[in-house]
XYZ file of C-alpha atoms in Angstrom:
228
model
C -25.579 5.530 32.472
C -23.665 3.025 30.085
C -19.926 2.533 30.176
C -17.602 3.975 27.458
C -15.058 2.160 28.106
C -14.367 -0.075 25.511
C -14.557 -4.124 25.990
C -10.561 -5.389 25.966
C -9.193 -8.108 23.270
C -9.364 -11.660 23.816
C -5.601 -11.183 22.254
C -3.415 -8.808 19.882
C -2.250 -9.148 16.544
C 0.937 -7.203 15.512
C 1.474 -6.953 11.521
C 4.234 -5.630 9.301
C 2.766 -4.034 6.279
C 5.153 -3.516 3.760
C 5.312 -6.694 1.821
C 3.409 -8.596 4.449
C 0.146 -6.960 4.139
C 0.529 -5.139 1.232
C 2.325 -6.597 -1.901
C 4.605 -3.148 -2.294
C 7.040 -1.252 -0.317
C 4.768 1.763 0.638
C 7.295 3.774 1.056
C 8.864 4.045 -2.319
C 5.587 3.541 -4.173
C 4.119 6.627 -2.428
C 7.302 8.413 -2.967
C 7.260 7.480 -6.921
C 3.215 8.169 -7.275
C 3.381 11.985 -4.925
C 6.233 13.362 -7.153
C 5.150 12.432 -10.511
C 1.679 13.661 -9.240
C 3.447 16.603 -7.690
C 6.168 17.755 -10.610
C 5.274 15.253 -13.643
C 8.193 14.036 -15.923
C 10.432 15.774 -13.348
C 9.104 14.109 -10.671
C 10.033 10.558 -12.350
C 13.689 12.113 -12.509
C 13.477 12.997 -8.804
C 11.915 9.681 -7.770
C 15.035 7.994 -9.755
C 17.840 9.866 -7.664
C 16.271 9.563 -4.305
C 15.185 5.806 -4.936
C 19.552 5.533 -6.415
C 20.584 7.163 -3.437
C 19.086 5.042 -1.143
C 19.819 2.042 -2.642
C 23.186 2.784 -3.118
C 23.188 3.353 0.608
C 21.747 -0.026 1.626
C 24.195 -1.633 -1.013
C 26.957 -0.317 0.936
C 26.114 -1.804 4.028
C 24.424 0.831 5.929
C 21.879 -0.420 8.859
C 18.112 -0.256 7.879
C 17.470 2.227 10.149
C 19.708 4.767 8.694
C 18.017 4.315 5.477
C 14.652 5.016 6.770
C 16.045 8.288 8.060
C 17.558 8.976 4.942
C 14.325 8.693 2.870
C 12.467 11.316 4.925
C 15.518 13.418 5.160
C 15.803 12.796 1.180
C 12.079 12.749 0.165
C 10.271 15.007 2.825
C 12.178 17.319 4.037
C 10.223 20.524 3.826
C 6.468 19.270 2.690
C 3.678 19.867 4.544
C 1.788 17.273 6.470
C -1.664 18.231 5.103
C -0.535 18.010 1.746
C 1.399 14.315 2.613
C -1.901 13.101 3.577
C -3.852 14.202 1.132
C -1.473 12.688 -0.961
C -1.416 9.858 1.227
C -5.481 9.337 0.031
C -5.119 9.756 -3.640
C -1.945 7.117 -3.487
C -4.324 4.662 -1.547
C -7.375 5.017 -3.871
C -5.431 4.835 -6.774
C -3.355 1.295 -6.101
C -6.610 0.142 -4.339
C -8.477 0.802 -7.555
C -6.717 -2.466 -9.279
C -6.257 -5.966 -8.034
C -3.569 -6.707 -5.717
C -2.676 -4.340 -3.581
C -3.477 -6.450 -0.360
C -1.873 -10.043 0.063
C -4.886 -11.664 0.738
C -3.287 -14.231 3.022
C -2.441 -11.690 5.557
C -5.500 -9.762 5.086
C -7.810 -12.893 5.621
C -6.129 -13.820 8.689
C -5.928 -10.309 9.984
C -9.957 -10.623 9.430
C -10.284 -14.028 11.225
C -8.350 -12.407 13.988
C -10.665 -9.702 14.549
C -13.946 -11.901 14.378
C -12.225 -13.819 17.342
C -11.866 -10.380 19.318
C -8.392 -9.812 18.635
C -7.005 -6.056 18.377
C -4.913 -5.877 14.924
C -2.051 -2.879 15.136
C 0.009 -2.585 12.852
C 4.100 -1.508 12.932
C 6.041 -0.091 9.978
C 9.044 1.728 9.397
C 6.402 3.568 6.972
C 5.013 6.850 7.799
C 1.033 7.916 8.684
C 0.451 9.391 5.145
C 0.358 6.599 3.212
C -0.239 3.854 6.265
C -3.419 5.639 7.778
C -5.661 4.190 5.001
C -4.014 0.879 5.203
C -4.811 0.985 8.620
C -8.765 1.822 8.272
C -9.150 -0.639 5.621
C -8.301 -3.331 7.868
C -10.161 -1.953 10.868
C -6.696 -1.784 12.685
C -6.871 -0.692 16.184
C -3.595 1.339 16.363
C -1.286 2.620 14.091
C 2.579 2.267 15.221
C 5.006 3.836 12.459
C 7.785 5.279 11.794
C 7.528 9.579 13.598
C 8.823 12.411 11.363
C 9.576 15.644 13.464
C 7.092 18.633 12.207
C 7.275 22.109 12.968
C 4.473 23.831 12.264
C 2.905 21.835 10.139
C 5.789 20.807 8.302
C 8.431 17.516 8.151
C 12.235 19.197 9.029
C 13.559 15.801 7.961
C 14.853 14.535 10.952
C 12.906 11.496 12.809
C 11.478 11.267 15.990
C 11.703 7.692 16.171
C 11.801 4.943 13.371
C 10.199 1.827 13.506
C 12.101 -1.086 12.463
C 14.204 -3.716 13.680
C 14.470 -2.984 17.234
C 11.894 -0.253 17.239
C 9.378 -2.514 16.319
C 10.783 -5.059 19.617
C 10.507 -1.717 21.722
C 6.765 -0.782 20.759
C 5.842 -4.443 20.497
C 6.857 -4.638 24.581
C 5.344 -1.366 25.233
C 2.214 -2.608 24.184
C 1.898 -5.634 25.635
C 2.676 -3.491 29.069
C -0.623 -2.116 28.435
C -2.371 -5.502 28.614
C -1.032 -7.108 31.289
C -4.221 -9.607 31.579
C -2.845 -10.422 28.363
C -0.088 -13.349 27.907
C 2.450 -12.447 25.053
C 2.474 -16.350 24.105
C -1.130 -15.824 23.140
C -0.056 -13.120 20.991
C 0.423 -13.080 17.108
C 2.976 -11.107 14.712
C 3.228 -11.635 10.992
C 6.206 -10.238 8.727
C 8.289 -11.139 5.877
C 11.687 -9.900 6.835
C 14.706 -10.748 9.167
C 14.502 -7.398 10.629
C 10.552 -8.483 11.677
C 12.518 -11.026 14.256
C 12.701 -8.595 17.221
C 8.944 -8.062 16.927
C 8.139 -12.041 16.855
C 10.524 -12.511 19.721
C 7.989 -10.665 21.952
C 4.750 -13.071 20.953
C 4.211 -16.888 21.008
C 2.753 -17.386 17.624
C 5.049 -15.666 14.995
C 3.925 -16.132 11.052
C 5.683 -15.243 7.941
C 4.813 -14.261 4.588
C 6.700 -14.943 1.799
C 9.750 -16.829 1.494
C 12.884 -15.073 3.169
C 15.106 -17.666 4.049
C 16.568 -16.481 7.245
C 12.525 -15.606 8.266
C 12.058 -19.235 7.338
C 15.136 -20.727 9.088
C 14.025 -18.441 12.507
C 10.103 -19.710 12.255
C 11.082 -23.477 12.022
C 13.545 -22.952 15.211
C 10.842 -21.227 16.755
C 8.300 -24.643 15.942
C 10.627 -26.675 16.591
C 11.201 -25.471 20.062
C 8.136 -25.301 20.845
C 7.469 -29.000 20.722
C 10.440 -30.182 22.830
């Protein structure tokens, strides 16, 4: 009788998506595609506020996490889970439907990755509606995102648990727990943001995308310590 147990990674890959995988914030592009789709010109009016509100928020120096929180209080509050993912599908097919979409840097070395036996997860402060297909595109082995709290069957608006910044450093070490054969310096994570740090702290072989400066300034520290 054969084994079902399935054969363990030679290492794992962690990757952002938002602007490291993808070239859009998911997020708000979701949010701007499910309420036109949902309430037409309205919707664009709705999608303006919300995306104001926010911003306005971040401008006045509140912490990243407190925005995510805000945008499912904000957006979700209220809307069913089956109808976010179905949602979730249309969104996908749609921006998939033109050139793009995927930064094909990231998603060519996510592919090499996995042809050397590598398990790919990816980490977002996004949310399983609109990541799920992401995530099946690129044959990802796990999914870890940001957790909306639902009661019966429906977002309340408050979080469960968000996934950035130190999130991401929490789930990051929680995984590698799981693999303790595993070394973390053998490890990869790829973002584009200063708030990807916490994750790449946890790996040996950190890689950007794009051009943040303070990203760029924390990857050349990071080379340049590892050849003294």
């Amino acid at each position: 009788m054969g084994s079902s147990a399935r054969t363990e990674p030679t290492y794992l890959v962690f990757s952002d998506v938002d602007e490291t995988l993808i070239s859009c914030k998911s997020m708000f592009d979701f949010l701007h595609f499910a309420l036109v789709r949902l309430h037409g010109t309205e919707g664009e009016t709705l999608y303006r506020a919300t995306r104001a509100h926010l911003d306005a928020m971040s401008a006045a120096g509140a912490a990243r996490e407190d925005v995510n929180r805000a945008y499912y209080r904000t957006a979700w509050a209220g809307y069913s889970v089956q109808r976010l993912t179905d949602l979730g599908r249309a969104w996908y097919e749609q921006r998939t439907a033109q050139p793009g979409f995927f930064i094909d840097e990231t998603l060519d070395a996510l592919r090499r990755h996995r042809e050397q036996g590598a398990d790919i997860i990816l980490i977002s402060g996004s949310f399983a509606p609109c990541l799920t297909p992401i995530s099946s595109a690129v044959n990802a082995t796990r999914l870890l995102s940001s957790e909306p709290v639902i009661h019966r069957g429906t977002l309340t608006g408050d979080m469960a648990s968000t996934m950035i910044g130190e999130g991401k450093r929490a789930a990051v070490l929680r995984v590698l727990a799981e693999h303790p054969h595993l070394g973390p310096e053998t490890c990869y994570a790829y973002g584009d943001h200063p708030s990807d740090i916490p994750m790449m702290d946890c790996v040996g072989n950190p890689r950007g995308v794009g051009g943040n400066p303070r990203l760029r300034a924390y990857l050349a520290e990071r080379a340049q310590a590892a050849h003294e």
